[in-house]
PDB file of C-alpha atoms and ligand atoms in Angstrom:
ATOM      1  CA  MET A   1     170.444 -26.094  33.873  1.00 51.00           C
ATOM      2  CA  ASP A   2     172.855 -26.535  36.740  1.00 71.00           C
ATOM      3  CA  TRP A   3     172.132 -23.744  39.179  1.00 84.00           C
ATOM      4  CA  ASP A   4     170.656 -23.454  42.652  1.00 93.00           C
ATOM      5  CA  PRO A   5     167.556 -21.216  42.906  1.00 93.00           C
ATOM      6  CA  ILE A   6     168.252 -20.664  46.610  1.00 94.00           C
ATOM      7  CA  THR A   7     171.732 -19.139  46.108  1.00 95.00           C
ATOM      8  CA  HIS A   8     171.680 -17.970  42.467  1.00 95.00           C
ATOM      9  CA  TYR A   9     169.618 -14.808  43.021  1.00 96.00           C
ATOM     10  CA  ARG A  10     171.688 -13.660  45.970  1.00 96.00           C
ATOM     11  CA  GLU A  11     174.393 -12.299  43.653  1.00 97.00           C
ATOM     12  CA  THR A  12     174.056  -8.553  43.138  1.00 97.00           C
ATOM     13  CA  ALA A  13     174.850  -8.837  39.427  1.00 97.00           C
ATOM     14  CA  VAL A  14     172.123 -11.438  38.917  1.00 97.00           C
ATOM     15  CA  ALA A  15     169.563  -9.294  40.759  1.00 98.00           C
ATOM     16  CA  GLU A  16     170.492  -6.108  38.933  1.00 98.00           C
ATOM     17  CA  ARG A  17     170.087  -7.676  35.482  1.00 97.00           C
ATOM     18  CA  TYR A  18     167.056  -9.889  36.324  1.00 96.00           C
ATOM     19  CA  ASP A  19     164.328  -7.664  34.871  1.00 96.00           C
ATOM     20  CA  ARG A  20     166.408  -6.448  31.971  1.00 96.00           C
ATOM     21  CA  GLU A  21     167.346  -9.969  30.882  1.00 95.00           C
ATOM     22  CA  ARG A  22     163.850 -11.383  31.108  1.00 93.00           C
ATOM     23  CA  PHE A  23     161.501  -8.623  30.258  1.00 95.00           C
ATOM     24  CA  ASN A  24     163.215  -6.161  27.894  1.00 95.00           C
ATOM     25  CA  SER A  25     162.637  -8.075  24.652  1.00 95.00           C
ATOM     26  CA  VAL A  26     159.276  -7.786  22.874  1.00 95.00           C
ATOM     27  CA  PRO A  27     158.165 -11.335  23.861  1.00 89.00           C
ATOM     28  CA  GLY A  28     159.457 -10.643  27.403  1.00 92.00           C
ATOM     29  CA  ARG A  29     157.386  -7.470  27.653  1.00 95.00           C
ATOM     30  CA  VAL A  30     154.235  -9.217  26.395  1.00 94.00           C
ATOM     31  CA  PHE A  31     154.792 -12.136  28.796  1.00 91.00           C
ATOM     32  CA  ASN A  32     155.403  -9.788  31.748  1.00 95.00           C
ATOM     33  CA  ALA A  33     152.254  -7.721  30.965  1.00 96.00           C
ATOM     34  CA  LEU A  34     150.140 -10.881  30.648  1.00 95.00           C
ATOM     35  CA  GLU A  35     151.446 -12.380  33.889  1.00 95.00           C
ATOM     36  CA  LYS A  36     150.715  -9.158  35.742  1.00 97.00           C
ATOM     37  CA  ALA A  37     147.174  -9.072  34.328  1.00 97.00           C
ATOM     38  CA  PHE A  38     146.585 -12.633  35.567  1.00 96.00           C
ATOM     39  CA  ILE A  39     147.918 -11.834  39.025  1.00 97.00           C
ATOM     40  CA  ARG A  40     145.594  -8.808  39.158  1.00 98.00           C
ATOM     41  CA  LYS A  41     142.681 -11.045  38.188  1.00 97.00           C
ATOM     42  CA  ALA A  42     143.591 -13.700  40.735  1.00 97.00           C
ATOM     43  CA  PHE A  43     143.426 -11.106  43.554  1.00 98.00           C
ATOM     44  CA  ARG A  44     140.184  -9.558  42.332  1.00 95.00           C
ATOM     45  CA  GLY A  45     137.585  -9.604  45.093  1.00 93.00           C
ATOM     46  CA  MET A  46     140.080  -9.957  47.959  1.00 97.00           C
ATOM     47  CA  SER A  47     139.821  -7.380  50.720  1.00 96.00           C
ATOM     48  CA  ARG A  48     142.028  -4.300  50.200  1.00 96.00           C
ATOM     49  CA  ASN A  49     142.505  -4.122  53.970  1.00 95.00           C
ATOM     50  CA  ALA A  50     144.514  -7.339  53.749  1.00 96.00           C
ATOM     51  CA  ILE A  51     148.281  -7.398  54.111  1.00 97.00           C
ATOM     52  CA  VAL A  52     149.694  -9.459  51.264  1.00 98.00           C
ATOM     53  CA  MET A  53     152.867 -11.450  51.762  1.00 98.00           C
ATOM     54  CA  ASP A  54     154.639 -11.633  48.382  1.00 98.00           C
ATOM     55  CA  LEU A  55     157.004 -14.580  48.820  1.00 98.00           C
ATOM     56  CA  PRO A  56     159.301 -14.735  46.957  1.00 98.00           C
ATOM     57  CA  CYS A  57     159.107 -11.056  46.078  1.00 98.00           C
ATOM     58  CA  GLY A  58     162.196 -10.970  43.856  1.00 98.00           C
ATOM     59  CA  THR A  59     162.557  -7.548  42.221  1.00 98.00           C
ATOM     60  CA  GLY A  60     158.990  -6.627  43.123  1.00 98.00           C
ATOM     61  CA  ARG A  61     157.267  -6.783  39.757  1.00 98.00           C
ATOM     62  CA  PHE A  62     154.155  -8.422  41.242  1.00 98.00           C
ATOM     63  CA  ALA A  63     154.355  -6.434  44.498  1.00 98.00           C
ATOM     64  CA  GLU A  64     153.986  -3.352  42.270  1.00 98.00           C
ATOM     65  CA  VAL A  65     150.767  -4.735  40.763  1.00 98.00           C
ATOM     66  CA  LEU A  66     149.346  -5.462  44.218  1.00 98.00           C
ATOM     67  CA  LEU A  67     150.333  -2.049  45.581  1.00 98.00           C
ATOM     68  CA  ASP A  68     148.735  -0.404  42.537  1.00 98.00           C
ATOM     69  CA  GLU A  69     145.608  -2.402  43.353  1.00 97.00           C
ATOM     70  CA  GLY A  70     145.516  -0.880  46.843  1.00 97.00           C
ATOM     71  CA  PHE A  71     146.963  -3.685  49.018  1.00 98.00           C
ATOM     72  CA  ARG A  72     149.705  -3.276  51.600  1.00 98.00           C
ATOM     73  CA  VAL A  73     152.518  -5.639  50.683  1.00 98.00           C
ATOM     74  CA  VAL A  74     155.328  -7.297  52.619  1.00 98.00           C
ATOM     75  CA  GLY A  75     157.930  -8.593  50.147  1.00 98.00           C
ATOM     76  CA  ILE A  76     159.955 -11.477  51.506  1.00 98.00           C
ATOM     77  CA  ASP A  77     162.920 -13.105  49.759  1.00 98.00           C
ATOM     78  CA  ILE A  78     166.069 -14.949  50.687  1.00 98.00           C
ATOM     79  CA  SER A  79     168.015 -12.597  48.405  1.00 98.00           C
ATOM     80  CA  ALA A  80     168.836  -9.166  49.854  1.00 98.00           C
ATOM     81  CA  ALA A  81     170.041  -8.168  46.358  1.00 98.00           C
ATOM     82  CA  MET A  82     166.673  -8.899  44.733  1.00 98.00           C
ATOM     83  CA  LEU A  83     164.847  -7.041  47.501  1.00 98.00           C
ATOM     84  CA  GLU A  84     167.130  -4.029  47.078  1.00 98.00           C
ATOM     85  CA  VAL A  85     165.954  -3.749  43.448  1.00 98.00           C
ATOM     86  CA  ALA A  86     162.340  -4.076  44.678  1.00 98.00           C
ATOM     87  CA  ARG A  87     162.857  -1.433  47.334  1.00 98.00           C
ATOM     88  CA  ARG A  88     164.217   1.068  44.763  1.00 98.00           C
ATOM     89  CA  ARG A  89     161.406   0.299  42.327  1.00 98.00           C
ATOM     90  CA  LEU A  90     158.663   0.694  44.930  1.00 98.00           C
ATOM     91  CA  GLN A  91     159.947   3.652  46.922  1.00 98.00           C
ATOM     92  CA  ARG A  92     156.959   5.742  45.866  1.00 98.00           C
ATOM     93  CA  PHE A  93     154.615   3.540  47.923  1.00 98.00           C
ATOM     94  CA  GLY A  94     156.313   4.556  51.188  1.00 98.00           C
ATOM     95  CA  ASP A  95     155.459   2.370  54.147  1.00 97.00           C
ATOM     96  CA  LEU A  96     152.737   0.506  52.224  1.00 98.00           C
ATOM     97  CA  PHE A  97     155.621  -1.688  51.042  1.00 98.00           C
ATOM     98  CA  GLU A  98     158.011  -3.450  53.403  1.00 98.00           C
ATOM     99  CA  THR A  99     160.803  -5.884  52.680  1.00 98.00           C
ATOM    100  CA  ARG A 100     162.186  -8.734  54.759  1.00 98.00           C
ATOM    101  CA  VAL A 101     165.204 -10.869  53.922  1.00 98.00           C
ATOM    102  CA  ALA A 102     164.406 -14.411  55.074  1.00 98.00           C
ATOM    103  CA  ASP A 103     164.390 -18.058  54.092  1.00 98.00           C
ATOM    104  CA  VAL A 104     160.735 -19.094  54.040  1.00 98.00           C
ATOM    105  CA  ARG A 105     161.581 -22.461  55.638  1.00 97.00           C
ATOM    106  CA  GLU A 106     163.115 -20.759  58.685  1.00 97.00           C
ATOM    107  CA  LEU A 107     160.563 -17.979  58.967  1.00 98.00           C
ATOM    108  CA  ALA A 108     157.648 -20.412  59.047  1.00 98.00           C
ATOM    109  CA  LYS A 109     159.097 -22.103  62.104  1.00 97.00           C
ATOM    110  CA  HIS A 110     158.626 -18.939  64.184  1.00 95.00           C
ATOM    111  CA  GLU A 111     155.776 -16.901  62.680  1.00 96.00           C
ATOM    112  CA  LYS A 112     152.470 -18.712  62.304  1.00 95.00           C
ATOM    113  CA  ARG A 113     149.611 -17.093  60.358  1.00 96.00           C
ATOM    114  CA  ARG A 114     151.215 -13.668  60.408  1.00 97.00           C
ATOM    115  CA  TYR A 115     149.962 -12.410  57.037  1.00 98.00           C
ATOM    116  CA  ASP A 116     146.405 -12.228  55.708  1.00 98.00           C
ATOM    117  CA  ILE A 117     146.893 -13.483  52.139  1.00 98.00           C
ATOM    118  CA  ALA A 118     149.874 -14.469  50.045  1.00 98.00           C
ATOM    119  CA  LEU A 119     151.335 -14.661  46.584  1.00 98.00           C
ATOM    120  CA  CYS A 120     153.835 -17.413  45.793  1.00 98.00           C
ATOM    121  CA  ALA A 121     154.873 -16.822  42.190  1.00 98.00           C
ATOM    122  CA  ARG A 122     157.447 -18.333  39.878  1.00 96.00           C
ATOM    123  CA  VAL A 123     159.441 -20.300  42.364  1.00 97.00           C
ATOM    124  CA  LEU A 124     157.876 -23.728  42.944  1.00 98.00           C
ATOM    125  CA  MET A 125     158.745 -24.909  39.454  1.00 96.00           C
ATOM    126  CA  HIS A 126     162.459 -24.603  40.275  1.00 95.00           C
ATOM    127  CA  PHE A 127     162.256 -27.488  42.811  1.00 96.00           C
ATOM    128  CA  PRO A 128     161.425 -31.198  42.754  1.00 97.00           C
ATOM    129  CA  LEU A 129     157.938 -31.984  44.085  1.00 98.00           C
ATOM    130  CA  GLU A 130     159.016 -32.843  47.655  1.00 98.00           C
ATOM    131  CA  GLU A 131     160.772 -29.453  48.010  1.00 98.00           C
ATOM    132  CA  GLN A 132     157.813 -27.682  46.405  1.00 98.00           C
ATOM    133  CA  ILE A 133     155.615 -29.166  49.115  1.00 98.00           C
ATOM    134  CA  GLY A 134     158.004 -28.000  51.851  1.00 98.00           C
ATOM    135  CA  PHE A 135     158.188 -24.469  50.350  1.00 98.00           C
ATOM    136  CA  LEU A 136     154.422 -24.119  49.925  1.00 98.00           C
ATOM    137  CA  HIS A 137     153.721 -25.602  53.338  1.00 98.00           C
ATOM    138  CA  SER A 138     155.963 -22.894  54.849  1.00 98.00           C
ATOM    139  CA  VAL A 139     154.092 -20.208  52.883  1.00 98.00           C
ATOM    140  CA  ALA A 140     150.813 -21.668  54.194  1.00 98.00           C
ATOM    141  CA  GLU A 141     152.081 -21.658  57.782  1.00 98.00           C
ATOM    142  CA  LEU A 142     152.732 -17.895  57.489  1.00 98.00           C
ATOM    143  CA  THR A 143     149.317 -17.120  55.974  1.00 98.00           C
ATOM    144  CA  LYS A 144     145.829 -16.849  57.505  1.00 98.00           C
ATOM    145  CA  GLY A 145     143.781 -16.852  54.310  1.00 97.00           C
ATOM    146  CA  ARG A 146     144.049 -17.364  50.594  1.00 98.00           C
ATOM    147  CA  ILE A 147     147.239 -18.038  48.679  1.00 98.00           C
ATOM    148  CA  VAL A 148     147.700 -17.420  44.962  1.00 98.00           C
ATOM    149  CA  LEU A 149     150.381 -19.682  43.580  1.00 98.00           C
ATOM    150  CA  THR A 150     151.786 -20.122  40.124  1.00 98.00           C
ATOM    151  CA  GLN A 151     153.107 -23.323  38.597  1.00 97.00           C
ATOM    152  CA  SER A 152     153.591 -24.930  35.207  1.00 95.00           C
ATOM    153  CA  LEU A 153     151.140 -27.667  34.348  1.00 95.00           C
ATOM    154  CA  SER A 154     152.414 -30.775  32.638  1.00 93.00           C
ATOM    155  CA  THR A 155     149.705 -32.205  30.343  1.00 91.00           C
ATOM    156  CA  PRO A 156     150.170 -34.671  27.471  1.00 91.00           C
ATOM    157  CA  TYR A 157     149.776 -31.766  25.055  1.00 89.00           C
ATOM    158  CA  GLN A 158     152.304 -29.607  26.908  1.00 88.00           C
ATOM    159  CA  ARG A 159     154.783 -32.502  27.074  1.00 87.00           C
ATOM    160  CA  PHE A 160     154.441 -32.924  23.307  1.00 87.00           C
ATOM    161  CA  ARG A 161     154.943 -29.163  22.891  1.00 89.00           C
ATOM    162  CA  ARG A 162     158.054 -29.274  25.120  1.00 88.00           C
ATOM    163  CA  GLY A 163     159.468 -32.108  23.026  1.00 90.00           C
ATOM    164  CA  ILE A 164     159.071 -30.060  19.834  1.00 91.00           C
ATOM    165  CA  LYS A 165     160.614 -26.982  21.493  1.00 86.00           C
ATOM    166  CA  ARG A 166     163.545 -29.050  22.780  1.00 86.00           C
ATOM    167  CA  LEU A 167     164.167 -30.322  19.228  1.00 89.00           C
ATOM    168  CA  LEU A 168     164.220 -26.679  18.094  1.00 88.00           C
ATOM    169  CA  GLY A 169     166.791 -25.902  20.781  1.00 87.00           C
ATOM    170  CA  HIS A 170     164.510 -23.892  23.113  1.00 84.00           C
ATOM    171  CA  GLN A 171     165.012 -23.977  26.898  1.00 79.00           C
ATOM    172  CA  PRO A 172     161.952 -25.344  28.749  1.00 74.00           C
ATOM    173  CA  PRO A 173     160.265 -22.534  30.738  1.00 71.00           C
ATOM    174  CA  ALA A 174     160.099 -24.550  33.993  1.00 85.00           C
ATOM    175  CA  ARG A 175     162.388 -27.203  35.370  1.00 90.00           C
ATOM    176  CA  TYR A 176     159.779 -29.121  37.404  1.00 95.00           C
ATOM    177  CA  PRO A 177     156.297 -28.676  35.900  1.00 95.00           C
ATOM    178  CA  ILE A 178     153.641 -30.773  37.629  1.00 97.00           C
ATOM    179  CA  THR A 179     150.762 -32.967  36.527  1.00 97.00           C
ATOM    180  CA  GLU A 180     147.192 -32.577  37.825  1.00 97.00           C
ATOM    181  CA  THR A 181     147.842 -35.450  40.237  1.00 98.00           C
ATOM    182  CA  GLU A 182     151.027 -33.820  41.505  1.00 98.00           C
ATOM    183  CA  LEU A 183     149.185 -30.537  41.937  1.00 98.00           C
ATOM    184  CA  LYS A 184     146.745 -32.338  44.224  1.00 98.00           C
ATOM    185  CA  THR A 185     149.687 -33.863  46.150  1.00 98.00           C
ATOM    186  CA  LEU A 186     151.304 -30.425  46.409  1.00 98.00           C
ATOM    187  CA  LEU A 187     148.170 -28.755  47.794  1.00 98.00           C
ATOM    188  CA  ALA A 188     147.393 -31.624  50.188  1.00 98.00           C
ATOM    189  CA  GLY A 189     151.016 -31.638  51.421  1.00 98.00           C
ATOM    190  CA  ALA A 190     150.768 -27.878  52.135  1.00 98.00           C
ATOM    191  CA  ARG A 191     147.357 -28.460  53.847  1.00 98.00           C
ATOM    192  CA  LEU A 192     145.602 -26.347  51.252  1.00 98.00           C
ATOM    193  CA  ARG A 193     142.631 -26.843  48.992  1.00 98.00           C
ATOM    194  CA  GLU A 194     142.011 -25.338  45.574  1.00 98.00           C
ATOM    195  CA  VAL A 195     139.292 -22.703  45.426  1.00 97.00           C
ATOM    196  CA  ASP A 196     139.729 -21.557  41.848  1.00 97.00           C
ATOM    197  CA  ARG A 197     142.228 -21.497  39.053  1.00 97.00           C
ATOM    198  CA  LEU A 198     143.163 -19.428  36.004  1.00 96.00           C
ATOM    199  CA  ARG A 199     144.535 -21.385  33.101  1.00 94.00           C
ATOM    200  CA  PRO A 200     145.017 -18.718  30.487  1.00 89.00           C
ATOM    201  CA  MET A 201     146.152 -19.486  26.954  1.00 87.00           C
ATOM    202  CA  ALA A 202     146.257 -23.208  27.656  1.00 88.00           C
ATOM    203  CA  LEU A 203     147.438 -23.988  24.110  1.00 87.00           C
ATOM    204  CA  LEU A 204     150.371 -21.546  24.253  1.00 88.00           C
ATOM    205  CA  SER A 205     151.455 -21.671  27.861  1.00 89.00           C
ATOM    206  CA  GLU A 206     151.983 -24.151  30.699  1.00 92.00           C
ATOM    207  CA  ALA A 207     151.169 -21.475  33.295  1.00 94.00           C
ATOM    208  CA  ILE A 208     148.519 -22.106  35.886  1.00 96.00           C
ATOM    209  CA  TYR A 209     147.430 -19.688  38.646  1.00 97.00           C
ATOM    210  CA  VAL A 210     145.837 -21.526  41.564  1.00 98.00           C
ATOM    211  CA  ILE A 211     143.873 -19.813  44.292  1.00 98.00           C
ATOM    212  CA  ALA A 212     143.976 -21.943  47.415  1.00 98.00           C
ATOM    213  CA  GLU A 213     142.889 -21.635  51.037  1.00 98.00           C
ATOM    214  CA  PRO A 214     143.674 -23.546  54.253  1.00 97.00           C
ATOM    215  CA  ALA A 215     142.135 -27.009  54.081  1.00 97.00           C
ATOM    216  CA  THR A 216     140.864 -26.853  57.673  1.00 79.00           C
TER     217      THR A 216
HETATM  218  C1  SAM B   1     162.500 -16.396  39.808  1.00 60.95           C
HETATM  219  S1  SAM B   1     162.492 -15.431  41.215  1.00 60.95           S
HETATM  220  C2  SAM B   1     160.762 -15.009  41.237  1.00 60.95           C
HETATM  221  C3  SAM B   1     160.505 -13.712  41.961  1.00 60.95           C
HETATM  222  C4  SAM B   1     159.122 -13.088  41.747  1.00 60.95           C
HETATM  223  N1  SAM B   1     158.061 -13.866  42.402  1.00 60.95           N
HETATM  224  C5  SAM B   1     158.838 -12.904  40.281  1.00 60.95           C
HETATM  225  O1  SAM B   1     158.031 -13.656  39.723  1.00 60.95           O
HETATM  226  O2  SAM B   1     159.449 -12.005  39.670  1.00 60.95           O
HETATM  227  C6  SAM B   1     162.638 -16.659  42.508  1.00 60.95           C
HETATM  228  C7  SAM B   1     163.014 -16.012  43.848  1.00 60.95           C
HETATM  229  O3  SAM B   1     162.897 -17.020  44.875  1.00 60.95           O
HETATM  230  C8  SAM B   1     163.786 -16.640  45.914  1.00 60.95           C
HETATM  231  N2  SAM B   1     163.947 -17.782  46.814  1.00 60.95           N
HETATM  232  C9  SAM B   1     164.483 -18.992  46.529  1.00 60.95           C
HETATM  233  N3  SAM B   1     164.465 -19.777  47.607  1.00 60.95           N
HETATM  234  C10 SAM B   1     163.906 -19.062  48.616  1.00 60.95           C
HETATM  235  C11 SAM B   1     163.611 -19.339  50.010  1.00 60.95           C
HETATM  236  N4  SAM B   1     163.913 -20.540  50.537  1.00 60.95           N
HETATM  237  N5  SAM B   1     163.036 -18.390  50.769  1.00 60.95           N
HETATM  238  C12 SAM B   1     162.740 -17.171  50.209  1.00 60.95           C
HETATM  239  N6  SAM B   1     163.001 -16.846  48.907  1.00 60.95           N
HETATM  240  C13 SAM B   1     163.557 -17.783  48.140  1.00 60.95           C
HETATM  241  C14 SAM B   1     165.018 -16.224  45.128  1.00 60.95           C
HETATM  242  O4  SAM B   1     165.956 -15.461  45.891  1.00 60.95           O
HETATM  243  C15 SAM B   1     164.390 -15.479  43.937  1.00 60.95           C
HETATM  244  O5  SAM B   1     164.361 -14.073  44.179  1.00 60.95           O
END
């Protein structure tokens, strides 16, 4: 997999086919519906007066869930092309949904604790651990309260499962899944602490949804 997650999604063609390519098949639809249900669950109990920063927002599939739940959402992404798809999809929410094109690493240098709560979904696993820490630390700098983040958890069982899938010619779902120890390093590096986690379908999926808050 030789592509750069920072530049790849900036191409209009990539952005326009993103949802179709991933979520149009039957397994894709099931996966998309389940992920959305888990995001909804992770935000249950959080104040609807909060402004949620969805970073990276991509084509807005999770922003839509949060808007449906009654939050205001600011969708931030380095790709204007991905945000254009999100903007079209979420037009019906009017000014409850805003988009901003920005690199999280730059934005965090200038805007401290601007948003109430945040979602950081399906991006960390594209980077080696050191870069994950930098990315999440930037998200934390921009956020006052809780952050819901997604990652892929590497356990002995999941490594065995990956091995079998590789033998069968399947692509691994995440490039840089992390172990429990690395998850602790990631959160500590971003100055966050874990409050709760969802680990749905642990036998079938590597996905983990962590709810974290500022450590101090
Ligand atoms: C796989 S998409 C995930 C989008 C969305 N969270 C979802 O699950 O559908 C990853 C996104 O991360 C964005 N991205 C990568 N590096 C970024 C950065 N440094 N700052 C902001 N966005 C970034 C990409 O442009 C891309 O839209």
